mmCIF file of C-alpha atoms in Angstrom:
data_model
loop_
_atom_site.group_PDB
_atom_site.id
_atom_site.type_symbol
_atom_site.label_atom_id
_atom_site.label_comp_id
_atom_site.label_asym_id
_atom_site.label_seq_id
_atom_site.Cartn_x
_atom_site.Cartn_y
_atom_site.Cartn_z
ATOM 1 C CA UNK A 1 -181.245 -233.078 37.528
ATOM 2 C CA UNK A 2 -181.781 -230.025 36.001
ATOM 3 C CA UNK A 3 -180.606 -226.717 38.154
ATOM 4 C CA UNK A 4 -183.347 -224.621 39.426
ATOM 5 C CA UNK A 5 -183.246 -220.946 38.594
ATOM 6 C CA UNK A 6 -185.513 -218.054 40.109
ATOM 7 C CA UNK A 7 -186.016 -215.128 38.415
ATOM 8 C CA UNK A 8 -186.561 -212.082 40.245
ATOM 9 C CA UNK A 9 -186.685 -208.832 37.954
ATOM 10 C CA UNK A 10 -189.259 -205.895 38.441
ATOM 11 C CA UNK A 11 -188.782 -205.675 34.792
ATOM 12 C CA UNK A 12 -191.138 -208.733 32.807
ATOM 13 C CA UNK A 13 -189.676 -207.917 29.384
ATOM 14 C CA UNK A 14 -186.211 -208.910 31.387
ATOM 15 C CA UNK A 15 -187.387 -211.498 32.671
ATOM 16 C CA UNK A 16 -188.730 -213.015 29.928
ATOM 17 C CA UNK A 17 -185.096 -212.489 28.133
ATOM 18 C CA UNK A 18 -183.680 -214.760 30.576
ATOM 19 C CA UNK A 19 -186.745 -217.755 30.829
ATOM 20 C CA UNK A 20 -185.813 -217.505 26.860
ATOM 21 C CA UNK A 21 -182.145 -218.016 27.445
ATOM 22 C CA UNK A 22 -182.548 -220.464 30.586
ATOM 23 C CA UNK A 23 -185.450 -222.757 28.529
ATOM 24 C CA UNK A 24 -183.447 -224.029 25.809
ATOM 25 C CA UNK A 25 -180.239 -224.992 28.449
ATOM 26 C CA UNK A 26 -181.047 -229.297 28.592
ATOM 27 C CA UNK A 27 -179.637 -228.658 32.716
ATOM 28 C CA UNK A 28 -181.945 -225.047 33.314
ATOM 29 C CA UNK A 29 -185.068 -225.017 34.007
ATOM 30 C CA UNK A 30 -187.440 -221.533 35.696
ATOM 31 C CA UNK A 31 -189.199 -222.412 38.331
ATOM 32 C CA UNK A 32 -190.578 -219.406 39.778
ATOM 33 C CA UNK A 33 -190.599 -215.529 38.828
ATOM 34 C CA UNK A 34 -191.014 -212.574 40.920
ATOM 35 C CA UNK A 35 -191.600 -208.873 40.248
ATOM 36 C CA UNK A 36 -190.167 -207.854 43.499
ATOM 37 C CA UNK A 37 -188.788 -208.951 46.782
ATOM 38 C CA UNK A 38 -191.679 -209.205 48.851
ATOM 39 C CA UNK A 39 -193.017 -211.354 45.956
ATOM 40 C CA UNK A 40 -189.795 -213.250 46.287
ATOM 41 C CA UNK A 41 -190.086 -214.072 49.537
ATOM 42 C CA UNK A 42 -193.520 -215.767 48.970
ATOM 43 C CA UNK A 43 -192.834 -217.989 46.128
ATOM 44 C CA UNK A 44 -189.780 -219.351 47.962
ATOM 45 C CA UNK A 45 -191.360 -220.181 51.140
ATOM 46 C CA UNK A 46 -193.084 -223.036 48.920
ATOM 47 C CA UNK A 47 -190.766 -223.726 45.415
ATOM 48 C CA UNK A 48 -187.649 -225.673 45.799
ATOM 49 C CA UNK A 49 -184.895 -223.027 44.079
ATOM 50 C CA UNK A 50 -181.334 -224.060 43.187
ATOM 51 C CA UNK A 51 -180.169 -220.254 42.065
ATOM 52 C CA UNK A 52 -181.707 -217.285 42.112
ATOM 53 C CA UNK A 53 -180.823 -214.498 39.883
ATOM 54 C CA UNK A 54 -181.500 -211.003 42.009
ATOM 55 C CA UNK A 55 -181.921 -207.625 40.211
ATOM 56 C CA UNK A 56 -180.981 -204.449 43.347
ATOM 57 C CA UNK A 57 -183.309 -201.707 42.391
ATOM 58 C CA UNK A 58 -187.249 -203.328 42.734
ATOM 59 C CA UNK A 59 -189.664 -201.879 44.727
ATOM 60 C CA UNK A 60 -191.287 -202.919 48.039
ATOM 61 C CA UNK A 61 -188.032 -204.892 48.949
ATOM 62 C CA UNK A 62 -184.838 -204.621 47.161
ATOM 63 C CA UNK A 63 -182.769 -207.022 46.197
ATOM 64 C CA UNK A 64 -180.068 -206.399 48.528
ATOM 65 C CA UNK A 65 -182.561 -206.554 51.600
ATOM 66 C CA UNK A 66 -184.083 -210.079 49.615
ATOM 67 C CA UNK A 67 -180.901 -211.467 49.428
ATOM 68 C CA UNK A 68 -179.619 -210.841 53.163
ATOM 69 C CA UNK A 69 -183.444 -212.888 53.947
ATOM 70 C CA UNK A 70 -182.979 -215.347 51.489
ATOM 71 C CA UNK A 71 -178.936 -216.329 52.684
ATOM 72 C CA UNK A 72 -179.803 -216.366 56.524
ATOM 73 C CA UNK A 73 -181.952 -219.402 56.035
ATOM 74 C CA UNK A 74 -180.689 -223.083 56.305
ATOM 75 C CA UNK A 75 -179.657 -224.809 52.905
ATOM 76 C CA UNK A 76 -180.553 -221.195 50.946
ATOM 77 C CA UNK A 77 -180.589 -220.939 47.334
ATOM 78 C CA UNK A 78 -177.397 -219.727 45.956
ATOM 79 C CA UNK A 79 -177.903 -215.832 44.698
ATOM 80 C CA UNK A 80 -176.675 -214.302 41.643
ATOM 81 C CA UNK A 81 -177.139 -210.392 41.941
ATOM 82 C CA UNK A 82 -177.712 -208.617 38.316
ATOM 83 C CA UNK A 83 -176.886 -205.274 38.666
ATOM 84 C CA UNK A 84 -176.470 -202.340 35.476
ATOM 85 C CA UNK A 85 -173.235 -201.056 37.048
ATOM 86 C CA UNK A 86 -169.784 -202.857 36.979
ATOM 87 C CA UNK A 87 -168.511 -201.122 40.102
ATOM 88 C CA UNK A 88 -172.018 -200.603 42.304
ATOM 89 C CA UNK A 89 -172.789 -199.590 45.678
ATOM 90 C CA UNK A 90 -175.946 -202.496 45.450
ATOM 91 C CA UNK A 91 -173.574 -204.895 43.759
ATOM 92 C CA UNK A 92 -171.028 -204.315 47.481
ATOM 93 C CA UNK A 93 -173.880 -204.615 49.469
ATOM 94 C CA UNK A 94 -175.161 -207.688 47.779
ATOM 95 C CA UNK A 95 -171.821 -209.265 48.709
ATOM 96 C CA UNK A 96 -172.202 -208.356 51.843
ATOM 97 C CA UNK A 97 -175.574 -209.647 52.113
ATOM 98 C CA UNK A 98 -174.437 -212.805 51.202
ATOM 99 C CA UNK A 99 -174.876 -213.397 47.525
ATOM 100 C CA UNK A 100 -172.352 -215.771 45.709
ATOM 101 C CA UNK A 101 -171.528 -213.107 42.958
ATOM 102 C CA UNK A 102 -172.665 -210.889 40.622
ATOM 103 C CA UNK A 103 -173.163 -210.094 36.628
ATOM 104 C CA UNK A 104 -174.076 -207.146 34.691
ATOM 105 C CA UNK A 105 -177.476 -207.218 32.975
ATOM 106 C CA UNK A 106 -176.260 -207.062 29.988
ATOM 107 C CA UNK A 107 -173.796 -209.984 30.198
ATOM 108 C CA UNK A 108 -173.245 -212.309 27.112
ATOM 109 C CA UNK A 109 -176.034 -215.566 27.453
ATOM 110 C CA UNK A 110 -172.652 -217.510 27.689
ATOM 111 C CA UNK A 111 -171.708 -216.237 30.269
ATOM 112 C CA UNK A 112 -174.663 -215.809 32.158
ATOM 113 C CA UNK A 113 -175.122 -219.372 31.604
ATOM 114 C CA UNK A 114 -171.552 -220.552 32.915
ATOM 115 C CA UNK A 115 -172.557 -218.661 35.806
ATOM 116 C CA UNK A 116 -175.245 -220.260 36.544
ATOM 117 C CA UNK A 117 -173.317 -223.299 36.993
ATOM 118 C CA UNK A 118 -170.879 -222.130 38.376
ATOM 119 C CA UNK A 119 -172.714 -220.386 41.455
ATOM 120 C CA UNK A 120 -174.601 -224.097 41.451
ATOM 121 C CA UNK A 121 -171.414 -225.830 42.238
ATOM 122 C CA UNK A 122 -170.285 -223.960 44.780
ATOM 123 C CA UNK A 123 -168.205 -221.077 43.268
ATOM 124 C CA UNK A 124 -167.841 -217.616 43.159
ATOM 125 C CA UNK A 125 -168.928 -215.994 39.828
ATOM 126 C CA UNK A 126 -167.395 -212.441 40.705
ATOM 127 C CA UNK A 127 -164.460 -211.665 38.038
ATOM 128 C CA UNK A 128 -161.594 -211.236 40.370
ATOM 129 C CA UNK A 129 -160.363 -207.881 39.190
ATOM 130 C CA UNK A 130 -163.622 -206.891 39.734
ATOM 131 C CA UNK A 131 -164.227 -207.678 43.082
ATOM 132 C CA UNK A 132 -160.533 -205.903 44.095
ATOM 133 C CA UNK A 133 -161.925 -202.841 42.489
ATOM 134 C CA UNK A 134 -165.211 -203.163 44.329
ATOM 135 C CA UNK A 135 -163.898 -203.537 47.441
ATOM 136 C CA UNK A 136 -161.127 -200.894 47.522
ATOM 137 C CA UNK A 137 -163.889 -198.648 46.483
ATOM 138 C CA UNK A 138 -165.589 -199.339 49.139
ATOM 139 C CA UNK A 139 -163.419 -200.546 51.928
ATOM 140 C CA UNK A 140 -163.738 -196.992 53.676
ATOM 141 C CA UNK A 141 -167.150 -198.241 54.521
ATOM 142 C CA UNK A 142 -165.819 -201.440 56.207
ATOM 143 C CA UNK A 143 -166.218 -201.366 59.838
ATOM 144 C CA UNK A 144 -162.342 -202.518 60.613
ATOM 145 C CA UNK A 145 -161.059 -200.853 57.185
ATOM 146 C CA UNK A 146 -157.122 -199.763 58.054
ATOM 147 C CA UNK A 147 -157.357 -201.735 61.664
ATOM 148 C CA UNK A 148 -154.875 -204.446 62.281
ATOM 149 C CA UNK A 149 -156.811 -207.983 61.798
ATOM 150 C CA UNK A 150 -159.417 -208.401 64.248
ATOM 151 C CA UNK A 151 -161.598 -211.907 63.628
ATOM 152 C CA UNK A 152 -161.189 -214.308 66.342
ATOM 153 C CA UNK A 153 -161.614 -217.246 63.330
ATOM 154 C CA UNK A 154 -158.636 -215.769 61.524
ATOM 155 C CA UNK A 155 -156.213 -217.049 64.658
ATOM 156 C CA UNK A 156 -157.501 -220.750 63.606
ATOM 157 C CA UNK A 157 -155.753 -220.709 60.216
ATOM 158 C CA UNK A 158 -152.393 -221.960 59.630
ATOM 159 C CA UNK A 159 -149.929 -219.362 58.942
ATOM 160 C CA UNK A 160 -150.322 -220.933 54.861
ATOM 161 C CA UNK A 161 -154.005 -220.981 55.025
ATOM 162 C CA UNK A 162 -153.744 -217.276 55.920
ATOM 163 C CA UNK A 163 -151.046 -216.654 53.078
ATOM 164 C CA UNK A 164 -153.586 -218.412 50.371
ATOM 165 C CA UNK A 165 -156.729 -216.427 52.026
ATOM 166 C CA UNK A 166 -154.900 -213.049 51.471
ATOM 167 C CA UNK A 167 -153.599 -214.369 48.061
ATOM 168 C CA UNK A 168 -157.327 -215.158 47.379
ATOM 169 C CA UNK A 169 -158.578 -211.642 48.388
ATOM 170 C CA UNK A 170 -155.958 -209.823 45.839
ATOM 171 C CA UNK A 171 -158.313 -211.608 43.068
ATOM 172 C CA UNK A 172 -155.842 -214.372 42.257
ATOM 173 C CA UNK A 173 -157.101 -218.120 41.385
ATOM 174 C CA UNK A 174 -156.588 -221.318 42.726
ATOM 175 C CA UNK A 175 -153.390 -221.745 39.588
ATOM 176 C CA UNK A 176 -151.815 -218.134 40.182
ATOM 177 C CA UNK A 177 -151.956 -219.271 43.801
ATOM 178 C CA UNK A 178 -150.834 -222.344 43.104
ATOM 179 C CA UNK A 179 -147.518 -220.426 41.218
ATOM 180 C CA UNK A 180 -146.542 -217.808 43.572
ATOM 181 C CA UNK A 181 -146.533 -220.692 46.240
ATOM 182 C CA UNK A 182 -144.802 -223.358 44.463
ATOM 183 C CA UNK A 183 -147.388 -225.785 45.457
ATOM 184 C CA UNK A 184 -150.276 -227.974 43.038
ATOM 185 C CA UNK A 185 -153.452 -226.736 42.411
ATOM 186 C CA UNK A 186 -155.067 -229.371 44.058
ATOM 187 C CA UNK A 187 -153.429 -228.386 47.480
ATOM 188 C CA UNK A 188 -154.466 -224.873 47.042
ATOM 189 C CA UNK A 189 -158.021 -225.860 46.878
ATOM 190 C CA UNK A 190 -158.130 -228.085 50.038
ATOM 191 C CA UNK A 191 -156.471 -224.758 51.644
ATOM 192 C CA UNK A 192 -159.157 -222.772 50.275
ATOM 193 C CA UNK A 193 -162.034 -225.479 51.085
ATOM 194 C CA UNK A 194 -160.262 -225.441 54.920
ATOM 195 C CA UNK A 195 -160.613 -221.907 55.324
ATOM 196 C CA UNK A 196 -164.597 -221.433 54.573
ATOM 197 C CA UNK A 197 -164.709 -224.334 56.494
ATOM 198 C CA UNK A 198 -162.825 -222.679 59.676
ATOM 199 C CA UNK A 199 -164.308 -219.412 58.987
ATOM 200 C CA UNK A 200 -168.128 -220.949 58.019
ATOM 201 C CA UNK A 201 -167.826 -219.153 54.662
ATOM 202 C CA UNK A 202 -169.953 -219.854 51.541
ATOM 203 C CA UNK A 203 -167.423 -219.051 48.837
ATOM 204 C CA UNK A 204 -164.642 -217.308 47.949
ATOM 205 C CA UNK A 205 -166.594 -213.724 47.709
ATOM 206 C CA UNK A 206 -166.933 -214.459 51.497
ATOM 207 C CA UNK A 207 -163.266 -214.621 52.058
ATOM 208 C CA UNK A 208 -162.821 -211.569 50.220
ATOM 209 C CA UNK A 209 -165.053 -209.662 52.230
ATOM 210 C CA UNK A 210 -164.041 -210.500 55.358
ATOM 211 C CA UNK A 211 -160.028 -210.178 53.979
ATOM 212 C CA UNK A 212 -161.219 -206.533 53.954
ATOM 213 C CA UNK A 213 -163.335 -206.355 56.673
ATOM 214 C CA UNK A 214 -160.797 -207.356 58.912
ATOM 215 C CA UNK A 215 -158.009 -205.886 57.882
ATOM 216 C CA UNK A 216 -155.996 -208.752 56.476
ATOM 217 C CA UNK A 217 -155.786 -207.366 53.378
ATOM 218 C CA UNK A 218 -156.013 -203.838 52.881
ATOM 219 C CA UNK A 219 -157.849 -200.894 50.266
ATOM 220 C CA UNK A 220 -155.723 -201.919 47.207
ATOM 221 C CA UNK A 221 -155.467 -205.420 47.685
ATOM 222 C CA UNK A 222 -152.004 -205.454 49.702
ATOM 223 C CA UNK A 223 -151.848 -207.949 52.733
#
């Protein structure tokens, strides 16, 4: 079944960049398009949508605002924010808000496209390295930034699901986990799968949030 993409731009010429790109995939298809987030909102409440790809600066409702609506209902679309600026203040919030990742606008088709899938499968699209350098930009905005932990889920991990979350929070993958802890990749993904299960996390930009938020890991991606 072919994935279901939204496309929510202010910008039609955009738009219409991407339906190019996403028509000629055999497992894309565009269901819906929307000029803004009120718009949004609307064509959701009666289109079945797989992944939505989320510009941040539209008017009437942003996309950060969109995004926090769209992730608080049951069995949401996954949300891709596209954002102009690597390291944005829109692109943080749109973490925060709940989207799955996010991609610069003008991001190679290829890679838009393997994110796509990827965010439909059920993983983060965020380069690592970029996330770290999001968050320590913004960590002084984190409510429990330079506290010690404080997340009453965090006491239900085992002392080595809390060693791979912080490990997962520095930007590291499920192999360079897998190598600093001597252990197989296939064990470090049923620790990461237990701990947005314990913690009722969506992915692994979740876990990196609330590494920060709480304190687990701190500005500069030291545990």
């Amino acid at each position: 079944m072919a994935i279901r993409v939204m496309l929510v731009d202010d910008q039609v010429l955009l738009r219409t960049g991407f339906r190019m790109v996403l028509a000629a995939q055999p497992d894309m298809e565009v269901v819906a398009e929307a000029g803004d987030g009120v718009e949004a909102l609307q064509v959701l409440r009666s289109t079945a949508v797989d992944v939505v790809l989320m510009d941040v600066r539209m008017p009437k409702l942003d996309g950060v605002e969109t995004t926090r609506r769209i992730c608080s209902e049951d069995d949401a679309p996954k949300v891709l924010i596209l954002t102009t600026f690597d390291l944005d203040e829109y692109a943080f919030s749109g973490l925060k808000a709940g989207a799955s990742g996010f991609m610069l606008k003008d991001v190679p088709p290829g890679e838009l496209l393997a994110a796509i899938r990827s965010v439909h499968s059920g993983d983060a699209v965020v380069a690592p390295s970029t996330t770290r350098r999001l968050l320590d930009r913004f960590a002084p905005m984190l409510p429990s930034a330079g506290k010690e932990p404080q997340h009453k889920e965090l006491e239900r991990l085992t002392d080595r699901e809390r060693e791979v979350m912080v490990l997962v929070a520095q930007g590291l993958s499920n192999g360079e986990i897998a190598a600093r802890l001597v252990l197989s990749e296939a064990t470090v993904k049923t620790h990461v799968g237990r701990i947005l299960t314990k913690l009722g996390l969506r992915d692994r930009v979740q876990v990196v949030v609330l590494a920060y938020e709480t304190g687990l890991v701190r500005a500069g991606g030291h545990g």
